[in-house]
PDB file of C-alpha atoms in Angstrom:
ATOM      1  CA  UNK C   1       0.000   0.000   0.000  1.00 48.00           C
ATOM      2  CA  UNK C   2       1.324   3.392  -0.937  1.00 49.00           C
ATOM      3  CA  UNK C   3       1.118   6.056   1.706  1.00 49.00           C
ATOM      4  CA  UNK C   4       1.219   9.748   1.316  1.00 47.00           C
ATOM      5  CA  UNK C   5       2.984  12.036   3.701  1.00 46.00           C
ATOM      6  CA  UNK C   6       0.989  14.678   5.453  1.00 45.00           C
ATOM      7  CA  UNK C   7       0.881  17.886   3.455  1.00 47.00           C
ATOM      8  CA  UNK C   8       1.640  16.154   0.127  1.00 48.00           C
ATOM      9  CA  UNK C   9      -1.912  15.064  -0.606  1.00 46.00           C
ATOM     10  CA  UNK C  10      -4.029  17.029  -3.049  1.00 47.00           C
ATOM     11  CA  UNK C  11      -7.419  17.869  -1.519  1.00 48.00           C
ATOM     12  CA  UNK C  12     -10.153  15.847  -3.050  1.00 50.00           C
ATOM     13  CA  UNK C  13     -12.662  17.722  -5.137  1.00 51.00           C
ATOM     14  CA  UNK C  14     -15.966  17.291  -3.301  1.00 48.00           C
ATOM     15  CA  UNK C  15     -17.823  17.550  -6.602  1.00 46.00           C
ATOM     16  CA  UNK C  16     -16.007  14.485  -8.003  1.00 46.00           C
ATOM     17  CA  UNK C  17     -15.319  12.259  -4.964  1.00 46.00           C
ATOM     18  CA  UNK C  18     -17.987  10.559  -2.914  1.00 45.00           C
ATOM     19  CA  UNK C  19     -18.092  10.695   0.866  1.00 46.00           C
ATOM     20  CA  UNK C  20     -17.079   7.015   1.160  1.00 48.00           C
ATOM     21  CA  UNK C  21     -14.958   4.597  -0.825  1.00 49.00           C
ATOM     22  CA  UNK C  22     -13.549   7.311  -3.129  1.00 49.00           C
ATOM     23  CA  UNK C  23     -16.196   6.556  -5.738  1.00 50.00           C
ATOM     24  CA  UNK C  24     -16.626   9.044  -8.569  1.00 51.00           C
ATOM     25  CA  UNK C  25     -19.930  10.884  -8.875  1.00 53.00           C
ATOM     26  CA  UNK C  26     -21.281  13.048 -11.639  1.00 55.00           C
ATOM     27  CA  UNK C  27     -20.548  16.761 -11.095  1.00 54.00           C
ATOM     28  CA  UNK C  28     -23.501  19.142 -11.157  1.00 56.00           C
ATOM     29  CA  UNK C  29     -24.111  20.825 -14.520  1.00 54.00           C
ATOM     30  CA  UNK C  30     -22.378  24.145 -15.118  1.00 55.00           C
ATOM     31  CA  UNK C  31     -24.913  26.974 -15.090  1.00 53.00           C
ATOM     32  CA  UNK C  32     -23.084  28.703 -17.935  1.00 55.00           C
ATOM     33  CA  UNK C  33     -23.146  25.616 -20.139  1.00 55.00           C
ATOM     34  CA  UNK C  34     -26.125  26.471 -22.322  1.00 58.00           C
ATOM     35  CA  UNK C  35     -26.835  25.758 -25.974  1.00 56.00           C
ATOM     36  CA  UNK C  36     -24.920  28.252 -28.150  1.00 63.00           C
ATOM     37  CA  UNK C  37     -28.076  29.290 -30.005  1.00 68.00           C
ATOM     38  CA  UNK C  38     -31.598  29.816 -28.717  1.00 68.00           C
ATOM     39  CA  UNK C  39     -34.371  28.351 -30.840  1.00 75.00           C
ATOM     40  CA  UNK C  40     -35.829  30.902 -33.270  1.00 78.00           C
ATOM     41  CA  UNK C  41     -39.088  32.560 -32.182  1.00 79.00           C
ATOM     42  CA  UNK C  42     -42.284  31.302 -33.699  1.00 85.00           C
ATOM     43  CA  UNK C  43     -44.410  33.257 -36.191  1.00 85.00           C
ATOM     44  CA  UNK C  44     -46.799  34.466 -33.498  1.00 90.00           C
ATOM     45  CA  UNK C  45     -43.957  35.834 -31.370  1.00 92.00           C
ATOM     46  CA  UNK C  46     -42.468  37.577 -34.408  1.00 91.00           C
ATOM     47  CA  UNK C  47     -45.818  39.207 -35.207  1.00 95.00           C
ATOM     48  CA  UNK C  48     -46.230  40.424 -31.631  1.00 96.00           C
ATOM     49  CA  UNK C  49     -42.747  41.898 -31.632  1.00 96.00           C
ATOM     50  CA  UNK C  50     -43.205  43.661 -34.973  1.00 96.00           C
ATOM     51  CA  UNK C  51     -46.582  45.027 -33.906  1.00 97.00           C
ATOM     52  CA  UNK C  52     -45.107  46.388 -30.674  1.00 98.00           C
ATOM     53  CA  UNK C  53     -42.209  47.883 -32.623  1.00 97.00           C
ATOM     54  CA  UNK C  54     -44.577  49.696 -34.994  1.00 98.00           C
ATOM     55  CA  UNK C  55     -46.544  51.214 -32.118  1.00 98.00           C
ATOM     56  CA  UNK C  56     -43.337  52.343 -30.398  1.00 98.00           C
ATOM     57  CA  UNK C  57     -41.944  54.023 -33.520  1.00 98.00           C
ATOM     58  CA  UNK C  58     -45.259  55.721 -34.309  1.00 98.00           C
ATOM     59  CA  UNK C  59     -45.702  56.721 -30.672  1.00 98.00           C
ATOM     60  CA  UNK C  60     -42.393  58.556 -30.860  1.00 97.00           C
ATOM     61  CA  UNK C  61     -43.160  60.273 -34.151  1.00 97.00           C
ATOM     62  CA  UNK C  62     -46.128  60.579 -36.511  1.00 98.00           C
ATOM     63  CA  UNK C  63     -48.567  58.556 -34.419  1.00 97.00           C
ATOM     64  CA  UNK C  64     -48.094  60.967 -31.558  1.00 97.00           C
ATOM     65  CA  UNK C  65     -48.625  63.878 -33.957  1.00 97.00           C
ATOM     66  CA  UNK C  66     -51.794  62.203 -35.203  1.00 98.00           C
ATOM     67  CA  UNK C  67     -53.221  61.897 -31.684  1.00 98.00           C
ATOM     68  CA  UNK C  68     -52.465  65.550 -30.940  1.00 98.00           C
ATOM     69  CA  UNK C  69     -54.027  66.545 -34.286  1.00 98.00           C
ATOM     70  CA  UNK C  70     -57.250  64.706 -33.429  1.00 97.00           C
ATOM     71  CA  UNK C  71     -57.436  66.534 -30.105  1.00 98.00           C
ATOM     72  CA  UNK C  72     -56.625  69.808 -31.882  1.00 97.00           C
ATOM     73  CA  UNK C  73     -59.454  69.444 -34.408  1.00 97.00           C
ATOM     74  CA  UNK C  74     -61.891  68.632 -31.585  1.00 97.00           C
ATOM     75  CA  UNK C  75     -60.714  71.783 -29.852  1.00 97.00           C
ATOM     76  CA  UNK C  76     -61.219  73.846 -32.993  1.00 96.00           C
ATOM     77  CA  UNK C  77     -64.656  72.415 -33.749  1.00 95.00           C
ATOM     78  CA  UNK C  78     -65.933  73.174 -30.241  1.00 95.00           C
ATOM     79  CA  UNK C  79     -64.884  76.840 -30.235  1.00 95.00           C
ATOM     80  CA  UNK C  80     -67.323  79.660 -30.782  1.00 93.00           C
ATOM     81  CA  UNK C  81     -65.407  80.929 -33.815  1.00 94.00           C
ATOM     82  CA  UNK C  82     -65.791  79.008 -37.064  1.00 93.00           C
ATOM     83  CA  UNK C  83     -63.109  76.683 -38.353  1.00 93.00           C
ATOM     84  CA  UNK C  84     -62.404  78.917 -41.325  1.00 90.00           C
ATOM     85  CA  UNK C  85     -61.629  81.911 -39.116  1.00 93.00           C
ATOM     86  CA  UNK C  86     -58.951  80.087 -37.123  1.00 95.00           C
ATOM     87  CA  UNK C  87     -55.218  80.017 -37.814  1.00 93.00           C
ATOM     88  CA  UNK C  88     -52.479  77.383 -37.694  1.00 93.00           C
ATOM     89  CA  UNK C  89     -48.860  78.564 -37.692  1.00 92.00           C
ATOM     90  CA  UNK C  90     -46.018  76.482 -39.077  1.00 93.00           C
ATOM     91  CA  UNK C  91     -42.347  77.221 -38.390  1.00 93.00           C
ATOM     92  CA  UNK C  92     -42.964  79.798 -35.638  1.00 94.00           C
ATOM     93  CA  UNK C  93     -40.247  81.923 -34.134  1.00 94.00           C
ATOM     94  CA  UNK C  94     -39.089  80.554 -30.767  1.00 94.00           C
ATOM     95  CA  UNK C  95     -37.209  83.525 -29.354  1.00 94.00           C
ATOM     96  CA  UNK C  96     -36.975  87.270 -30.068  1.00 93.00           C
ATOM     97  CA  UNK C  97     -33.180  86.966 -29.931  1.00 95.00           C
ATOM     98  CA  UNK C  98     -31.952  85.806 -33.362  1.00 94.00           C
ATOM     99  CA  UNK C  99     -29.049  83.626 -32.202  1.00 96.00           C
ATOM    100  CA  UNK C 100     -31.243  81.863 -29.660  1.00 97.00           C
ATOM    101  CA  UNK C 101     -34.061  81.455 -32.179  1.00 96.00           C
ATOM    102  CA  UNK C 102     -31.603  79.854 -34.618  1.00 97.00           C
ATOM    103  CA  UNK C 103     -30.383  77.500 -31.893  1.00 98.00           C
ATOM    104  CA  UNK C 104     -33.918  76.405 -31.057  1.00 98.00           C
ATOM    105  CA  UNK C 105     -34.769  75.897 -34.733  1.00 97.00           C
ATOM    106  CA  UNK C 106     -31.734  73.698 -35.393  1.00 98.00           C
ATOM    107  CA  UNK C 107     -32.294  71.665 -32.227  1.00 98.00           C
ATOM    108  CA  UNK C 108     -35.927  71.103 -33.160  1.00 97.00           C
ATOM    109  CA  UNK C 109     -34.965  69.918 -36.654  1.00 98.00           C
ATOM    110  CA  UNK C 110     -32.218  67.648 -35.344  1.00 97.00           C
ATOM    111  CA  UNK C 111     -34.275  65.927 -32.658  1.00 98.00           C
ATOM    112  CA  UNK C 112     -37.219  65.486 -35.039  1.00 97.00           C
ATOM    113  CA  UNK C 113     -34.970  63.276 -37.177  1.00 98.00           C
ATOM    114  CA  UNK C 114     -34.145  60.863 -34.337  1.00 98.00           C
ATOM    115  CA  UNK C 115     -37.225  58.678 -35.059  1.00 98.00           C
ATOM    116  CA  UNK C 116     -36.032  58.476 -38.675  1.00 98.00           C
ATOM    117  CA  UNK C 117     -32.696  57.124 -37.489  1.00 98.00           C
ATOM    118  CA  UNK C 118     -34.522  54.670 -35.219  1.00 98.00           C
ATOM    119  CA  UNK C 119     -36.725  53.410 -38.057  1.00 98.00           C
ATOM    120  CA  UNK C 120     -33.728  52.895 -40.342  1.00 97.00           C
ATOM    121  CA  UNK C 121     -31.846  51.132 -37.553  1.00 97.00           C
ATOM    122  CA  UNK C 122     -34.716  48.729 -36.938  1.00 97.00           C
ATOM    123  CA  UNK C 123     -35.138  47.990 -40.630  1.00 97.00           C
ATOM    124  CA  UNK C 124     -31.454  47.055 -40.817  1.00 95.00           C
ATOM    125  CA  UNK C 125     -31.688  44.522 -37.964  1.00 86.00           C
ATOM    126  CA  UNK C 126     -31.218  41.581 -40.346  1.00 80.00           C
ATOM    127  CA  UNK C 127     -27.940  42.984 -41.632  1.00 82.00           C
ATOM    128  CA  UNK C 128     -29.350  44.457 -44.832  1.00 84.00           C
ATOM    129  CA  UNK C 129     -28.868  48.168 -45.504  1.00 93.00           C
ATOM    130  CA  UNK C 130     -32.069  49.988 -44.598  1.00 96.00           C
ATOM    131  CA  UNK C 131     -31.468  52.869 -47.006  1.00 96.00           C
ATOM    132  CA  UNK C 132     -31.141  50.380 -49.858  1.00 95.00           C
ATOM    133  CA  UNK C 133     -34.118  48.386 -48.646  1.00 95.00           C
ATOM    134  CA  UNK C 134     -36.470  51.369 -48.914  1.00 97.00           C
ATOM    135  CA  UNK C 135     -34.657  53.115 -51.772  1.00 97.00           C
ATOM    136  CA  UNK C 136     -33.300  56.082 -49.832  1.00 97.00           C
ATOM    137  CA  UNK C 137     -29.846  55.841 -51.426  1.00 95.00           C
ATOM    138  CA  UNK C 138     -28.310  58.042 -54.080  1.00 92.00           C
ATOM    139  CA  UNK C 139     -27.838  55.431 -56.782  1.00 94.00           C
ATOM    140  CA  UNK C 140     -30.224  57.175 -59.224  1.00 95.00           C
ATOM    141  CA  UNK C 141     -29.994  60.898 -58.401  1.00 96.00           C
ATOM    142  CA  UNK C 142     -31.183  62.381 -61.696  1.00 96.00           C
ATOM    143  CA  UNK C 143     -34.047  59.957 -62.113  1.00 97.00           C
ATOM    144  CA  UNK C 144     -35.134  60.498 -58.510  1.00 97.00           C
ATOM    145  CA  UNK C 145     -34.961  64.267 -58.990  1.00 97.00           C
ATOM    146  CA  UNK C 146     -37.030  64.113 -62.177  1.00 97.00           C
ATOM    147  CA  UNK C 147     -39.675  61.813 -60.701  1.00 97.00           C
ATOM    148  CA  UNK C 148     -39.759  63.869 -57.505  1.00 98.00           C
ATOM    149  CA  UNK C 149     -40.250  67.124 -59.402  1.00 97.00           C
ATOM    150  CA  UNK C 150     -43.062  65.532 -61.414  1.00 97.00           C
ATOM    151  CA  UNK C 151     -44.790  64.264 -58.279  1.00 97.00           C
ATOM    152  CA  UNK C 152     -44.386  67.681 -56.644  1.00 97.00           C
ATOM    153  CA  UNK C 153     -46.144  69.347 -59.577  1.00 96.00           C
ATOM    154  CA  UNK C 154     -48.825  66.644 -59.728  1.00 95.00           C
ATOM    155  CA  UNK C 155     -49.643  66.995 -56.036  1.00 95.00           C
ATOM    156  CA  UNK C 156     -48.611  70.560 -55.222  1.00 93.00           C
ATOM    157  CA  UNK C 157     -50.582  72.508 -57.820  1.00 90.00           C
ATOM    158  CA  UNK C 158     -53.940  70.803 -57.157  1.00 92.00           C
ATOM    159  CA  UNK C 159     -53.101  70.964 -53.445  1.00 91.00           C
ATOM    160  CA  UNK C 160     -52.984  74.759 -53.545  1.00 86.00           C
ATOM    161  CA  UNK C 161     -56.324  74.767 -55.323  1.00 89.00           C
ATOM    162  CA  UNK C 162     -57.797  72.411 -52.731  1.00 89.00           C
ATOM    163  CA  UNK C 163     -56.540  74.678 -49.974  1.00 89.00           C
ATOM    164  CA  UNK C 164     -58.192  77.693 -51.608  1.00 86.00           C
ATOM    165  CA  UNK C 165     -61.473  75.785 -51.980  1.00 90.00           C
ATOM    166  CA  UNK C 166     -61.285  74.669 -48.382  1.00 91.00           C
ATOM    167  CA  UNK C 167     -60.789  78.245 -47.264  1.00 88.00           C
ATOM    168  CA  UNK C 168     -63.808  79.380 -49.297  1.00 89.00           C
ATOM    169  CA  UNK C 169     -65.952  76.586 -47.826  1.00 91.00           C
ATOM    170  CA  UNK C 170     -64.708  77.302 -44.301  1.00 91.00           C
ATOM    171  CA  UNK C 171     -63.453  73.750 -43.686  1.00 92.00           C
ATOM    172  CA  UNK C 172     -59.742  74.624 -43.651  1.00 93.00           C
ATOM    173  CA  UNK C 173     -57.994  76.923 -41.222  1.00 94.00           C
ATOM    174  CA  UNK C 174     -55.724  79.720 -42.349  1.00 90.00           C
ATOM    175  CA  UNK C 175     -52.222  78.232 -42.490  1.00 90.00           C
ATOM    176  CA  UNK C 176     -49.342  80.604 -41.867  1.00 88.00           C
ATOM    177  CA  UNK C 177     -46.536  78.564 -43.397  1.00 87.00           C
ATOM    178  CA  UNK C 178     -43.683  80.621 -41.983  1.00 85.00           C
ATOM    179  CA  UNK C 179     -43.593  82.974 -39.016  1.00 86.00           C
ATOM    180  CA  UNK C 180     -39.848  83.279 -38.457  1.00 88.00           C
ATOM    181  CA  UNK C 181     -38.323  86.637 -37.700  1.00 84.00           C
ATOM    182  CA  UNK C 182     -36.378  88.004 -40.668  1.00 85.00           C
ATOM    183  CA  UNK C 183     -32.686  87.062 -40.395  1.00 91.00           C
ATOM    184  CA  UNK C 184     -29.851  85.886 -42.635  1.00 94.00           C
ATOM    185  CA  UNK C 185     -30.606  82.284 -41.694  1.00 95.00           C
ATOM    186  CA  UNK C 186     -34.391  82.386 -42.258  1.00 94.00           C
ATOM    187  CA  UNK C 187     -34.426  80.822 -45.735  1.00 94.00           C
ATOM    188  CA  UNK C 188     -31.781  78.129 -44.955  1.00 96.00           C
ATOM    189  CA  UNK C 189     -33.693  77.095 -41.847  1.00 97.00           C
ATOM    190  CA  UNK C 190     -36.956  76.895 -43.813  1.00 96.00           C
ATOM    191  CA  UNK C 191     -35.226  74.678 -46.385  1.00 97.00           C
ATOM    192  CA  UNK C 192     -33.875  72.436 -43.603  1.00 98.00           C
ATOM    193  CA  UNK C 193     -37.349  72.317 -42.060  1.00 97.00           C
ATOM    194  CA  UNK C 194     -38.792  71.211 -45.403  1.00 97.00           C
ATOM    195  CA  UNK C 195     -36.168  68.462 -45.705  1.00 98.00           C
ATOM    196  CA  UNK C 196     -36.817  67.345 -42.121  1.00 98.00           C
ATOM    197  CA  UNK C 197     -40.557  67.081 -42.781  1.00 98.00           C
ATOM    198  CA  UNK C 198     -39.928  65.106 -45.952  1.00 98.00           C
ATOM    199  CA  UNK C 199     -37.567  62.618 -44.303  1.00 98.00           C
ATOM    200  CA  UNK C 200     -39.768  62.157 -41.256  1.00 98.00           C
ATOM    201  CA  UNK C 201     -42.994  61.599 -43.171  1.00 98.00           C
ATOM    202  CA  UNK C 202     -41.740  59.632 -46.158  1.00 98.00           C
ATOM    203  CA  UNK C 203     -39.321  57.372 -44.293  1.00 98.00           C
ATOM    204  CA  UNK C 204     -41.754  56.525 -41.464  1.00 98.00           C
ATOM    205  CA  UNK C 205     -45.236  56.825 -42.986  1.00 98.00           C
ATOM    206  CA  UNK C 206     -44.196  55.175 -46.255  1.00 98.00           C
ATOM    207  CA  UNK C 207     -40.889  53.304 -46.141  1.00 98.00           C
ATOM    208  CA  UNK C 208     -40.851  51.987 -42.586  1.00 98.00           C
ATOM    209  CA  UNK C 209     -44.573  51.448 -42.069  1.00 98.00           C
ATOM    210  CA  UNK C 210     -45.170  49.776 -45.408  1.00 98.00           C
ATOM    211  CA  UNK C 211     -42.178  47.460 -44.991  1.00 97.00           C
ATOM    212  CA  UNK C 212     -43.282  46.416 -41.522  1.00 97.00           C
ATOM    213  CA  UNK C 213     -46.915  45.870 -42.554  1.00 98.00           C
ATOM    214  CA  UNK C 214     -45.601  43.827 -45.453  1.00 97.00           C
ATOM    215  CA  UNK C 215     -43.607  41.753 -42.947  1.00 96.00           C
ATOM    216  CA  UNK C 216     -46.901  41.215 -41.093  1.00 97.00           C
ATOM    217  CA  UNK C 217     -48.431  39.880 -44.335  1.00 96.00           C
ATOM    218  CA  UNK C 218     -50.947  42.687 -44.816  1.00 97.00           C
ATOM    219  CA  UNK C 219     -52.376  42.936 -48.312  1.00 97.00           C
ATOM    220  CA  UNK C 220     -51.001  45.587 -50.657  1.00 96.00           C
ATOM    221  CA  UNK C 221     -54.163  47.754 -50.892  1.00 97.00           C
ATOM    222  CA  UNK C 222     -54.642  47.660 -47.115  1.00 98.00           C
ATOM    223  CA  UNK C 223     -51.057  48.818 -46.576  1.00 98.00           C
ATOM    224  CA  UNK C 224     -51.537  51.705 -49.014  1.00 98.00           C
ATOM    225  CA  UNK C 225     -54.734  52.846 -47.260  1.00 98.00           C
ATOM    226  CA  UNK C 226     -53.142  52.569 -43.802  1.00 98.00           C
ATOM    227  CA  UNK C 227     -50.188  54.730 -44.874  1.00 98.00           C
ATOM    228  CA  UNK C 228     -52.501  57.329 -46.426  1.00 98.00           C
ATOM    229  CA  UNK C 229     -54.772  57.527 -43.380  1.00 98.00           C
ATOM    230  CA  UNK C 230     -51.754  57.991 -41.120  1.00 98.00           C
ATOM    231  CA  UNK C 231     -50.601  60.886 -43.303  1.00 98.00           C
ATOM    232  CA  UNK C 232     -54.013  62.477 -43.183  1.00 97.00           C
ATOM    233  CA  UNK C 233     -54.360  62.030 -39.418  1.00 98.00           C
ATOM    234  CA  UNK C 234     -51.469  64.248 -38.395  1.00 97.00           C
ATOM    235  CA  UNK C 235     -52.688  67.036 -40.692  1.00 97.00           C
ATOM    236  CA  UNK C 236     -56.150  67.148 -39.120  1.00 97.00           C
ATOM    237  CA  UNK C 237     -55.227  70.203 -37.049  1.00 96.00           C
ATOM    238  CA  UNK C 238     -55.391  72.196 -40.306  1.00 95.00           C
ATOM    239  CA  UNK C 239     -59.009  71.189 -40.966  1.00 95.00           C
ATOM    240  CA  UNK C 240     -60.951  68.718 -43.077  1.00 95.00           C
ATOM    241  CA  UNK C 241     -59.616  70.017 -46.365  1.00 94.00           C
ATOM    242  CA  UNK C 242     -56.022  69.362 -45.328  1.00 95.00           C
ATOM    243  CA  UNK C 243     -56.992  65.896 -44.097  1.00 97.00           C
ATOM    244  CA  UNK C 244     -58.614  64.979 -47.415  1.00 96.00           C
ATOM    245  CA  UNK C 245     -55.795  66.443 -49.491  1.00 95.00           C
ATOM    246  CA  UNK C 246     -53.103  64.609 -47.554  1.00 97.00           C
ATOM    247  CA  UNK C 247     -54.995  61.304 -47.738  1.00 98.00           C
ATOM    248  CA  UNK C 248     -55.050  61.657 -51.533  1.00 97.00           C
ATOM    249  CA  UNK C 249     -51.350  62.503 -51.511  1.00 97.00           C
ATOM    250  CA  UNK C 250     -50.720  59.539 -49.226  1.00 98.00           C
ATOM    251  CA  UNK C 251     -52.541  57.156 -51.562  1.00 98.00           C
ATOM    252  CA  UNK C 252     -50.459  58.298 -54.526  1.00 98.00           C
ATOM    253  CA  UNK C 253     -47.143  58.205 -52.658  1.00 98.00           C
ATOM    254  CA  UNK C 254     -47.838  54.851 -51.017  1.00 98.00           C
ATOM    255  CA  UNK C 255     -48.898  53.262 -54.309  1.00 98.00           C
ATOM    256  CA  UNK C 256     -45.747  54.580 -55.982  1.00 98.00           C
ATOM    257  CA  UNK C 257     -43.644  53.032 -53.227  1.00 98.00           C
ATOM    258  CA  UNK C 258     -45.544  49.739 -53.402  1.00 97.00           C
ATOM    259  CA  UNK C 259     -44.732  49.487 -57.088  1.00 97.00           C
ATOM    260  CA  UNK C 260     -41.180  50.898 -57.084  1.00 96.00           C
ATOM    261  CA  UNK C 261     -39.958  50.253 -53.535  1.00 96.00           C
ATOM    262  CA  UNK C 262     -38.106  53.568 -53.653  1.00 97.00           C
ATOM    263  CA  UNK C 263     -38.693  56.406 -51.192  1.00 98.00           C
ATOM    264  CA  UNK C 264     -36.101  58.933 -52.428  1.00 98.00           C
ATOM    265  CA  UNK C 265     -38.363  60.442 -55.138  1.00 98.00           C
ATOM    266  CA  UNK C 266     -41.027  60.954 -52.472  1.00 98.00           C
ATOM    267  CA  UNK C 267     -38.520  62.751 -50.245  1.00 98.00           C
ATOM    268  CA  UNK C 268     -37.544  64.961 -53.186  1.00 98.00           C
ATOM    269  CA  UNK C 269     -41.169  65.746 -54.024  1.00 98.00           C
ATOM    270  CA  UNK C 270     -42.113  66.512 -50.426  1.00 98.00           C
ATOM    271  CA  UNK C 271     -39.052  68.714 -49.928  1.00 98.00           C
ATOM    272  CA  UNK C 272     -39.757  70.701 -53.095  1.00 97.00           C
ATOM    273  CA  UNK C 273     -43.397  71.270 -52.129  1.00 97.00           C
ATOM    274  CA  UNK C 274     -42.543  72.402 -48.606  1.00 96.00           C
ATOM    275  CA  UNK C 275     -39.707  74.661 -49.794  1.00 96.00           C
ATOM    276  CA  UNK C 276     -42.089  76.290 -52.260  1.00 93.00           C
ATOM    277  CA  UNK C 277     -44.717  76.830 -49.562  1.00 91.00           C
ATOM    278  CA  UNK C 278     -42.407  77.810 -46.672  1.00 91.00           C
ATOM    279  CA  UNK C 279     -39.998  80.072 -48.544  1.00 90.00           C
ATOM    280  CA  UNK C 280     -42.683  81.417 -50.844  1.00 83.00           C
ATOM    281  CA  UNK C 281     -44.892  82.338 -47.918  1.00 76.00           C
ATOM    282  CA  UNK C 282     -41.998  84.123 -46.220  1.00 71.00           C
ATOM    283  CA  UNK C 283     -41.021  86.094 -49.330  1.00 70.00           C
ATOM    284  CA  UNK C 284     -44.350  86.788 -51.081  1.00 66.00           C
ATOM    285  CA  UNK C 285     -45.913  90.154 -50.116  1.00 59.00           C
ATOM    286  CA  UNK C 286     -49.023  90.073 -47.944  1.00 63.00           C
ATOM    287  CA  UNK C 287     -51.292  91.487 -50.654  1.00 63.00           C
ATOM    288  CA  UNK C 288     -50.268  88.684 -53.032  1.00 60.00           C
ATOM    289  CA  UNK C 289     -51.071  86.055 -50.416  1.00 58.00           C
ATOM    290  CA  UNK C 290     -54.464  87.646 -49.855  1.00 61.00           C
ATOM    291  CA  UNK C 291     -55.203  87.633 -53.582  1.00 57.00           C
ATOM    292  CA  UNK C 292     -54.225  83.947 -53.825  1.00 54.00           C
ATOM    293  CA  UNK C 293     -56.327  83.080 -50.741  1.00 53.00           C
ATOM    294  CA  UNK C 294     -53.166  81.905 -48.973  1.00 55.00           C
ATOM    295  CA  UNK C 295     -53.885  84.002 -45.939  1.00 54.00           C
TER     296      UNK C 295
END
C-alpha cells in the first residue's frame, strides 16, 4: 500500500469524490453551459414583436402627432369661432433673440430626425442596408430628382387649389406657413425644415410602415390605405380640407412606393413642395397672399 505524507496530498474535489470509498460521482451541470443558439421565435412571437415595434416608432413620431391633431381638431370644432376663421402657424419663431431662435430651430430639426434614425436602424436589424431596402440611397440621383419634381407638380398645384377651396368653404384653417423673424438664416432654416418634414414623413409613414406591414403579411391595398390615413391624421389640425388632401397625396405616394420600392423620389417631391410653400410664404408680399387666398 502506498502512503502519502501529510501535506503532500491534493485535496479531493468534493464535486467528483464521494463521501465514502472514493467513488466518482457526476458533477452538477455548469450553469453557464447552455446551448450556443436559442431556438428561433415562432411566427406568433415575431408578429407580436413587430406590432409592438410599430406602435413604439409611431408613438415617438407621426402617431403621436396624429393623436395631438385629433385633439386639436376637436378643440377647434368646439370653439365659438368658425373653423375657417382660425389660424395654424407652421415654423414659428421661438425667441426674439436671433441667435437663440436659430439654436432652437436647429435643435428642433435635429431631434425630429431621431425617429427616422430609429426606423432605419430597426429595418437594418437583419444585416441588410435599410437605405437600400427602402430606396433612400443616391444610386439614381437624376431619375429620382425628375420623378420627384413631377410628383411635386402633380400633387402641389392641385393641393394649392384644394386649400383655396377649403378656405372658401370654411373647412380649412388659415395656415401661416412661416412665421420666423427676418434674419440671414431664415431661408436656410426653412429649407432644412422642409427636408426634415420630408424625411420624417416619407421614411416613417411610407418606407418603414409599409415594410413592416408587409412583414406582417398585410395585403397591398390595405397597406396603401393605412399609410394614407396615417398621413391624413397628423394634418387634421389644419381642418378637413387638409386631411382629405393629404390622404389623396398619401394614396399616390404609397402606391408609388408599393410598385417601385423607392422612397427617395417621395422625399424629393415633399421637400420641393414644402420649400415652395415655406420660402414662398416668407417672401411673397401680404397682398399677393391675400389675392391667392393663402392668408
